[in-house]
PDB file of C-alpha atoms in Angstrom:
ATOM      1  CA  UNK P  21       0.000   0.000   0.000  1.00 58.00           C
ATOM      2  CA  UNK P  22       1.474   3.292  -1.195  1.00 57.00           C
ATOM      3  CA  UNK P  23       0.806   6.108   1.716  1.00 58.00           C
ATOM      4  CA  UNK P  24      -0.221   9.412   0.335  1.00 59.00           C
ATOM      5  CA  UNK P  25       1.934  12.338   1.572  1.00 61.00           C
ATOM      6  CA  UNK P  26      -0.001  15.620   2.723  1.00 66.00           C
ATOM      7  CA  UNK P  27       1.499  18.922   3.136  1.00 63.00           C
ATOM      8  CA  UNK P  28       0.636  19.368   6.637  1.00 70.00           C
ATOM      9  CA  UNK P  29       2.748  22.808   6.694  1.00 80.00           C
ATOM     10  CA  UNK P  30       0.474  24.551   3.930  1.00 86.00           C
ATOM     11  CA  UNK P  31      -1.189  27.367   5.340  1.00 91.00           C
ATOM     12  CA  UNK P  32      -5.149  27.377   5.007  1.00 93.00           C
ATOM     13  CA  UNK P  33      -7.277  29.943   2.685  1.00 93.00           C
ATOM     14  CA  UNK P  34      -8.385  31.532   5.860  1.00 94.00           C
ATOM     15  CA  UNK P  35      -4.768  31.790   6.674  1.00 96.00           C
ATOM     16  CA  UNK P  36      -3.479  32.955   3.348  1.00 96.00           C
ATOM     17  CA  UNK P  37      -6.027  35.889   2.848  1.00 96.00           C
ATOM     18  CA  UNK P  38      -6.841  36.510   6.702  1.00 96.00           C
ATOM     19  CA  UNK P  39      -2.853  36.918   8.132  1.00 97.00           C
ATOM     20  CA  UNK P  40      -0.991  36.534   5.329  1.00 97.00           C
ATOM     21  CA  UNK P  41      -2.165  38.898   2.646  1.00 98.00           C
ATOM     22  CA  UNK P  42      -2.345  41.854   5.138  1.00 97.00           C
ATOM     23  CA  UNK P  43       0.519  41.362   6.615  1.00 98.00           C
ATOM     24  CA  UNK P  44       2.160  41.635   3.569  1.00 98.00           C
ATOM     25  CA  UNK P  45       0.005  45.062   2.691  1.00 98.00           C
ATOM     26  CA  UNK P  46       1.230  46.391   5.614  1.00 97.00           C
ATOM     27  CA  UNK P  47       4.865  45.982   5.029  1.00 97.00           C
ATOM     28  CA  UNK P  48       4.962  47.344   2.151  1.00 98.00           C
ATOM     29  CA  UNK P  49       3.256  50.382   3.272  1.00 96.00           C
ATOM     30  CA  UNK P  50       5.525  51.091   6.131  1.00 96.00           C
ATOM     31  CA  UNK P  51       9.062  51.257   3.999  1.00 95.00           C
ATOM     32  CA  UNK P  52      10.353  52.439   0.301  1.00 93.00           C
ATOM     33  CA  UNK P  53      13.326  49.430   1.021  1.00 96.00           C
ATOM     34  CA  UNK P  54      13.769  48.301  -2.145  1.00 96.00           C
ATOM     35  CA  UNK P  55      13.850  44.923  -1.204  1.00 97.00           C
ATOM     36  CA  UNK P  56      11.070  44.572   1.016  1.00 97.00           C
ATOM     37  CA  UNK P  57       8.850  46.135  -1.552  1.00 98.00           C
ATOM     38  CA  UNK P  58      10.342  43.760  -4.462  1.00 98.00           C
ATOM     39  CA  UNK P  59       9.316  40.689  -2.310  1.00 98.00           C
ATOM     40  CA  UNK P  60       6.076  42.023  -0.961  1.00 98.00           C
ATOM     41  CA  UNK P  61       4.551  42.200  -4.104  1.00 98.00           C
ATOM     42  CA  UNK P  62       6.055  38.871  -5.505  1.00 98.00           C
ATOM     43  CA  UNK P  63       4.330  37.384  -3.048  1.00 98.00           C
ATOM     44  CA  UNK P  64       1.076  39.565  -3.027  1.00 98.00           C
ATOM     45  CA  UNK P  65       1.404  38.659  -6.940  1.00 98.00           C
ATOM     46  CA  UNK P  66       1.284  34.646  -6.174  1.00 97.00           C
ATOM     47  CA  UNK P  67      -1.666  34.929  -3.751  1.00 97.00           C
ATOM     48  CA  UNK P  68      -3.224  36.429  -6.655  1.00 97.00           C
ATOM     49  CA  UNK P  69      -6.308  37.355  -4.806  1.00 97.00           C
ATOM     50  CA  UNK P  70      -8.235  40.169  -3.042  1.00 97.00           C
ATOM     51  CA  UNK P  71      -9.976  40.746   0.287  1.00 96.00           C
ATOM     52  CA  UNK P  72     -12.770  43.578   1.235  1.00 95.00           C
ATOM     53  CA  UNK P  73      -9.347  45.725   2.921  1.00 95.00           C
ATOM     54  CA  UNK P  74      -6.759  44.336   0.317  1.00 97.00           C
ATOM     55  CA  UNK P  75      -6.956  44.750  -3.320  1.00 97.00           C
ATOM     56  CA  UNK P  76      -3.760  43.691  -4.712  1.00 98.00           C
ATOM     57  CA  UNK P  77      -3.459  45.101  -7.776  1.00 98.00           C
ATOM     58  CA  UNK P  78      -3.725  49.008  -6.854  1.00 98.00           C
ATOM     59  CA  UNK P  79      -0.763  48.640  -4.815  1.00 98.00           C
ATOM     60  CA  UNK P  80       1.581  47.107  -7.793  1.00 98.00           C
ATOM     61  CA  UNK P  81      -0.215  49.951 -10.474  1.00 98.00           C
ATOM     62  CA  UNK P  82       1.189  52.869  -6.828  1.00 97.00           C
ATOM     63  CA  UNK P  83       4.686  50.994  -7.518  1.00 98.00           C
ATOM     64  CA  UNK P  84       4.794  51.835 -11.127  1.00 98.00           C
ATOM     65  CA  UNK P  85       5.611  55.318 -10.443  1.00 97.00           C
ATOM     66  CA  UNK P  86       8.709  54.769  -7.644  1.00 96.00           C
ATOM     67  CA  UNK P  87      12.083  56.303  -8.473  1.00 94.00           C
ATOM     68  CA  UNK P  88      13.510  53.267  -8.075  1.00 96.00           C
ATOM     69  CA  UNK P  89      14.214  51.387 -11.333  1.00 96.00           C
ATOM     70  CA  UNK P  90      13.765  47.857  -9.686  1.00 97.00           C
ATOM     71  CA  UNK P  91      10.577  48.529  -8.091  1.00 97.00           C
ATOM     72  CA  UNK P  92       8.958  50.013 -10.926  1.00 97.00           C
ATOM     73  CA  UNK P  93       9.669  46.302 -13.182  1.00 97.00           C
ATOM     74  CA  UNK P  94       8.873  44.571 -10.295  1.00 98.00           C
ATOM     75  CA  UNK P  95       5.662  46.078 -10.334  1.00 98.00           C
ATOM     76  CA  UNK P  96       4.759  45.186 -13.896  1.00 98.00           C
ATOM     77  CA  UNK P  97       5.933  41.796 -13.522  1.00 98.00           C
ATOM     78  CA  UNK P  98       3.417  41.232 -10.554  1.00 98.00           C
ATOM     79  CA  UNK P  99       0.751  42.698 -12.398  1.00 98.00           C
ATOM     80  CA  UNK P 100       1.516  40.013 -14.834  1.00 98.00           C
ATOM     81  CA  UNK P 101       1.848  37.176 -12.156  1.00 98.00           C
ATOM     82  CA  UNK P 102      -1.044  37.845 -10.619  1.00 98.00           C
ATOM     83  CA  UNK P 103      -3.082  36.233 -13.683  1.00 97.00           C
ATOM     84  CA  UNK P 104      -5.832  38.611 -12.948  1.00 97.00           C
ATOM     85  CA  UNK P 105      -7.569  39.816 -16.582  1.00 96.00           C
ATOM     86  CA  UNK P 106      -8.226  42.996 -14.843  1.00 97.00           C
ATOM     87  CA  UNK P 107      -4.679  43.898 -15.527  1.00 98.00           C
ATOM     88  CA  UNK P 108      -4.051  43.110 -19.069  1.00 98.00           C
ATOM     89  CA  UNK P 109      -5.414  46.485 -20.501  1.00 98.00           C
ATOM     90  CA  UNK P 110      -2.311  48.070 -18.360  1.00 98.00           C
ATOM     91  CA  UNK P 111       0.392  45.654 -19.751  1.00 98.00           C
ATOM     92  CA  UNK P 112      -0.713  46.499 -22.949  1.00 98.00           C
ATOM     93  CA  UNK P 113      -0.150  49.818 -22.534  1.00 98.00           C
ATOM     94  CA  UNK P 114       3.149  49.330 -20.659  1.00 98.00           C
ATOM     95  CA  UNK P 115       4.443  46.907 -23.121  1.00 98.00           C
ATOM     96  CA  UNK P 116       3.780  49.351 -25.715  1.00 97.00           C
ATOM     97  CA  UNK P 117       4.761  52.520 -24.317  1.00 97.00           C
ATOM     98  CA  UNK P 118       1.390  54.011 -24.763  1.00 97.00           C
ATOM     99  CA  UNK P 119       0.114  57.129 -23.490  1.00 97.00           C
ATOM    100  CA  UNK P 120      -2.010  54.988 -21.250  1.00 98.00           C
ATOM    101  CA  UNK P 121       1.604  53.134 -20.502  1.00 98.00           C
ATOM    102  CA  UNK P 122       3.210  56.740 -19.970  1.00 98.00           C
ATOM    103  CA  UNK P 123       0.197  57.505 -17.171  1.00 98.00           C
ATOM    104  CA  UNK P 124       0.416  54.437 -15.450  1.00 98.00           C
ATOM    105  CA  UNK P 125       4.175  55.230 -14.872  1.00 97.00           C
ATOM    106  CA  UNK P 126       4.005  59.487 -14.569  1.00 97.00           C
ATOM    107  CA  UNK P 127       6.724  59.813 -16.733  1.00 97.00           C
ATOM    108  CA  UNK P 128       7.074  60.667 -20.589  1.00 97.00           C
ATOM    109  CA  UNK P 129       8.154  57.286 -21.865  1.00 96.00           C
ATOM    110  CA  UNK P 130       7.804  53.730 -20.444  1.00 97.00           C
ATOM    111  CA  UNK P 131      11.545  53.272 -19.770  1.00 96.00           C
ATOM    112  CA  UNK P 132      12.580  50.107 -21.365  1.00 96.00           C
ATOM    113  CA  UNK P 133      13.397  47.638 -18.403  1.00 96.00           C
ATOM    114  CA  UNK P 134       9.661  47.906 -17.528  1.00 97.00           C
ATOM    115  CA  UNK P 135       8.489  48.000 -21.215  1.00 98.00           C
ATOM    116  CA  UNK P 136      10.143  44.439 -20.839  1.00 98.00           C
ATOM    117  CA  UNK P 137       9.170  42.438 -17.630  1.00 98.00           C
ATOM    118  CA  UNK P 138       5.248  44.054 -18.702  1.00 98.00           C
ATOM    119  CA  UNK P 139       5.772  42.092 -21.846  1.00 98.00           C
ATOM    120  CA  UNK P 140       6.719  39.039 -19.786  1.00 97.00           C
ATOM    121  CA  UNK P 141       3.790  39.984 -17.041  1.00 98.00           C
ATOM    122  CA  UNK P 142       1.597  39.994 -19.926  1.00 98.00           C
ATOM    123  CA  UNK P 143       2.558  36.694 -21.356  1.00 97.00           C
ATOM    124  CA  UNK P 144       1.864  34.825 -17.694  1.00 97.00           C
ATOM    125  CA  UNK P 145      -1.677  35.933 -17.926  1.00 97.00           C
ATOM    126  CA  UNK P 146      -1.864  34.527 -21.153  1.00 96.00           C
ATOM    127  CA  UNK P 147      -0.515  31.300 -19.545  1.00 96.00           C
ATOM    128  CA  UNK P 148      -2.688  31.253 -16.624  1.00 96.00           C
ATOM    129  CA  UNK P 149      -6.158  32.206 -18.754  1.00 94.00           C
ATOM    130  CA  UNK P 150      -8.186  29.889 -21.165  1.00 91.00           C
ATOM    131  CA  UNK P 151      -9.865  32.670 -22.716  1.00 92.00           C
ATOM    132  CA  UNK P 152      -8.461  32.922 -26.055  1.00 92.00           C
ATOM    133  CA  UNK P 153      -9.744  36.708 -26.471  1.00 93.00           C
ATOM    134  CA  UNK P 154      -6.772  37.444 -23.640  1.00 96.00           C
ATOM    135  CA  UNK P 155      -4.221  35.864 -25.209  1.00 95.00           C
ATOM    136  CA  UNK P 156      -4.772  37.879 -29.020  1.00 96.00           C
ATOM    137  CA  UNK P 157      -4.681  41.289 -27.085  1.00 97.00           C
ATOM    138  CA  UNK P 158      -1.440  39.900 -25.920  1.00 97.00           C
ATOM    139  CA  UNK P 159      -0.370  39.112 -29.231  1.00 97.00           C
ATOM    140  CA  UNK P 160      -1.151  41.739 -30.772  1.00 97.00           C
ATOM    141  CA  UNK P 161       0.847  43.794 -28.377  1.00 97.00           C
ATOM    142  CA  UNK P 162       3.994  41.331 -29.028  1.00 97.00           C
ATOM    143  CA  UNK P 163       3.533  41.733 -33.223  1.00 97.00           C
ATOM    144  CA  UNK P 164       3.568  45.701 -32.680  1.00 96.00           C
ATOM    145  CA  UNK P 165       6.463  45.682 -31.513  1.00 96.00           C
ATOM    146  CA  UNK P 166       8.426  42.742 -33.651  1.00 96.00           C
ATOM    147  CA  UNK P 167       7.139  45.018 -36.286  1.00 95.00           C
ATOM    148  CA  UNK P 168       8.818  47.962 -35.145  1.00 94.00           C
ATOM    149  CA  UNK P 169      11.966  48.639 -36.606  1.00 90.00           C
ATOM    150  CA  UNK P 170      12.483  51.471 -34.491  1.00 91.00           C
ATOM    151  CA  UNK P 171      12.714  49.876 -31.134  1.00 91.00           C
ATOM    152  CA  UNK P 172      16.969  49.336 -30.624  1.00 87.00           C
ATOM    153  CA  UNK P 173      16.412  48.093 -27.137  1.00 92.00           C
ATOM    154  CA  UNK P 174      17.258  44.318 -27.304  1.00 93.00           C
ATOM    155  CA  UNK P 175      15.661  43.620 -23.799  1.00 95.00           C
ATOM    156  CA  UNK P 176      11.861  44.385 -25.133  1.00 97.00           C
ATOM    157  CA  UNK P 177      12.320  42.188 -28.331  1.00 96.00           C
ATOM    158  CA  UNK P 178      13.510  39.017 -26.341  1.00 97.00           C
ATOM    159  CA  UNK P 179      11.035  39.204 -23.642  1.00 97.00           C
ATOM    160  CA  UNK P 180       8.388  39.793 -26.389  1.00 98.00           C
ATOM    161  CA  UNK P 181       9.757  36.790 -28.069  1.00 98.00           C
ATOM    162  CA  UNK P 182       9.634  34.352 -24.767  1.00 97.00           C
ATOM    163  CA  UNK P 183       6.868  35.890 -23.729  1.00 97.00           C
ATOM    164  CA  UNK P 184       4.550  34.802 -26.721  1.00 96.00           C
ATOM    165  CA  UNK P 185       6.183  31.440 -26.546  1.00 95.00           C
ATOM    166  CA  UNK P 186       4.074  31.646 -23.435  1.00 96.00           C
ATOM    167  CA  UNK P 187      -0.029  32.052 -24.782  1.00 94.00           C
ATOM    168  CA  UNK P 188      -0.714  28.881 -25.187  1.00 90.00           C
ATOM    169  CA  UNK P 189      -3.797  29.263 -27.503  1.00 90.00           C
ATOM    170  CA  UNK P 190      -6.917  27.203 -26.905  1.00 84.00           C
ATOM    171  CA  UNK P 191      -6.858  25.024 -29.940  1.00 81.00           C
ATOM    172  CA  UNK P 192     -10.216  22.647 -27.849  1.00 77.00           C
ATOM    173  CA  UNK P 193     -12.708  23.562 -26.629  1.00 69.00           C
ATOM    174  CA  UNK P 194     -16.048  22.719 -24.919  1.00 69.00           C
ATOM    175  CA  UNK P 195     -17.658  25.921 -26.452  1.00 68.00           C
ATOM    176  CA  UNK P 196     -17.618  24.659 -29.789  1.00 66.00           C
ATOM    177  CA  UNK P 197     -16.441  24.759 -33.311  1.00 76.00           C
ATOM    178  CA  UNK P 198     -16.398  28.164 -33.436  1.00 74.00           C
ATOM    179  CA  UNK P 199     -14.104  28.592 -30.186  1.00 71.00           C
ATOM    180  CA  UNK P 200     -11.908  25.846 -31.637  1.00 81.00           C
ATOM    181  CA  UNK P 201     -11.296  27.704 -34.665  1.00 87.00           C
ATOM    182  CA  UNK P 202     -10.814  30.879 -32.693  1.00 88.00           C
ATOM    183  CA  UNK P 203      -8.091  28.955 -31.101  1.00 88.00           C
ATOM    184  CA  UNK P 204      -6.469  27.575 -34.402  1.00 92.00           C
ATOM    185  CA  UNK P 205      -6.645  30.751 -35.652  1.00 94.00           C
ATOM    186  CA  UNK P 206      -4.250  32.388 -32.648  1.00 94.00           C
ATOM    187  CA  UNK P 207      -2.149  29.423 -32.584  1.00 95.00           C
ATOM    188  CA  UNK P 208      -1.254  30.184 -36.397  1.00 96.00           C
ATOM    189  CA  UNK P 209      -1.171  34.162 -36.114  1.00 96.00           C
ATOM    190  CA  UNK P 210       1.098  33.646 -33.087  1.00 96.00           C
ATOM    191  CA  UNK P 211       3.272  31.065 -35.122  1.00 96.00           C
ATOM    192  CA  UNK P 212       3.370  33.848 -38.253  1.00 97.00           C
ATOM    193  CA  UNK P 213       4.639  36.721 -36.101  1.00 97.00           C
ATOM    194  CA  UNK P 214       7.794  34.360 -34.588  1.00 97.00           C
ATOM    195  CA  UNK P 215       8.509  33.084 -37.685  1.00 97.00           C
ATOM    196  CA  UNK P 216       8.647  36.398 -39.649  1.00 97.00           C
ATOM    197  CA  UNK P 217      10.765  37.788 -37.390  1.00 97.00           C
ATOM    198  CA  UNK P 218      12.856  34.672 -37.227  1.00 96.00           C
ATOM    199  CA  UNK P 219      13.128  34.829 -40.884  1.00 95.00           C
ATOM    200  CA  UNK P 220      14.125  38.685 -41.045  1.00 94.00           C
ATOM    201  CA  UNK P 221      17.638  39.307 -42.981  1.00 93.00           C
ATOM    202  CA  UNK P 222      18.951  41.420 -39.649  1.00 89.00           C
ATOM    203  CA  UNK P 223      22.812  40.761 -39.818  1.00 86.00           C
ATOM    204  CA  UNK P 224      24.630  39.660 -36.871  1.00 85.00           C
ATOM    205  CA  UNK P 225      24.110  41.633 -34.174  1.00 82.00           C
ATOM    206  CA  UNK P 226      20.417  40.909 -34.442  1.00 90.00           C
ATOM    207  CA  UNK P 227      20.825  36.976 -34.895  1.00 94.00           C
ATOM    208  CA  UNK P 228      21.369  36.442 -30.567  1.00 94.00           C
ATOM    209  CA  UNK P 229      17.911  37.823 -30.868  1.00 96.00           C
ATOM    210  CA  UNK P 230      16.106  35.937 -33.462  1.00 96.00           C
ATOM    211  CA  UNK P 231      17.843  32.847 -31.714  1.00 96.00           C
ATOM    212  CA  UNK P 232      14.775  32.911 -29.436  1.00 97.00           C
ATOM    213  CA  UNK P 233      12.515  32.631 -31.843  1.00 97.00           C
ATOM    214  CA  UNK P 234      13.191  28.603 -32.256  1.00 97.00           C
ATOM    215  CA  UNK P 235      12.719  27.992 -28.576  1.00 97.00           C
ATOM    216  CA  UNK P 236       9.329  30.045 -28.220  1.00 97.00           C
ATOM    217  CA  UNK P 237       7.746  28.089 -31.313  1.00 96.00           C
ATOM    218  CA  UNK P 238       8.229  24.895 -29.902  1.00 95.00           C
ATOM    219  CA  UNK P 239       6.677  26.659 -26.343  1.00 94.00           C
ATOM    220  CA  UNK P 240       3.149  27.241 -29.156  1.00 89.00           C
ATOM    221  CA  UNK P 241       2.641  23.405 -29.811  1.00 82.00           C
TER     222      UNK P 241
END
């Protein structure tokens, strides 16, 4: 007879979002420590969930606007790792440096670094979410800027790159044909934009980034 381990040190729901949670809100409201706010909202970001006094993802949209370079990434990342839906509208406009992106952050451009892990926030709500309508906005962020021969920062293409490796479109589905196609239809548009850029004639100094292209198709299937 095979005995069945349980993870007796696993704190409860009650204990996750009744001690827990605000504990963690009110450490990162008492300090600007770098650190301490970093981790605080990683691990608000995994909880991934909201009480009547906590609502998690106000306090990572307050962090966006910090001096500090590290907070401000961190922030976009947790928006990301929170999986909520509610924040995919703002990674959009992070990702893309719109003027949406440019208010979130109260300053006149997105700076890069955050441009980046916003990409790669946006890409682990695609991961977490079945709902294929999600994972095109995300996509469709990622092609604008593959497309855009403008961008010189090599930071935003790669994390674009990984990050679509990451949608996972729904290719069945219990809503029917029409949801299935849906599905087919992102898995091939998501395939097009990696491959174009995989196939562009860059030269070598763009090649270490195209190199991720391989490893995010095979992510797709």
């Amino acid at each position: 007879r095979v005995a069945v381990s349980k993870d007796t040190l696993k704190p409860t729901d009650n204990q996750i979002l009744g001690e827990i949670l605000p504990s963690l809100n009110r450490a990162i409201e008492s300090t600007d420590q770098r650190d301490i706010t970093s981790s605080c909202m990683m691990a608000m970001a995994k909880i991934g969930r909201d009480t009547e006094e906590v609502k998690i993802l106000p306090v990572f949209r307050q962090r966006l606007t910090r001096g500090d370079q590290e907070v401000r990434e961190t922030a976009a990342l947790a928006l990301g790792l929170s999986a909520k839906p509610e924040a995919v509208d703002d990674l959009v406009a992070l990702t893309k440096d719109s003027p949406k992106g440019r208010e979130l952050c109260d300053r006149p451009q997105v700076d890069d670094r955050t441009r980046s892990f916003a990409a790669y926030g946006l890409g682990l709500v695609g991961y977490a979410t079945s709902d294929n309508a999600i994972k095109r906005k995300a996509l469709d962020a990622y092609k604008s800027i593959l497309e855009d021969d403008t961008i010189s920062d090599r930071n935003i293409r790669v994390a674009v790159i990984n990050a679509c490796g990451l949608l996972r479109p729904v290719l069945t589905s219990q809503d029917g044909a029409e949801a299935e196609a849906d599905g087919k239809a992102l898995f091939m548009a998501s395939l097009d934009a990696l491959e174009a850029y995989w196939n562009l004639k860059l030269g070598a100094g763009q090649q270490l980034i195209q190199s991720h292209c391989p490893p995010a198709i095979a992510k797709l299937y």
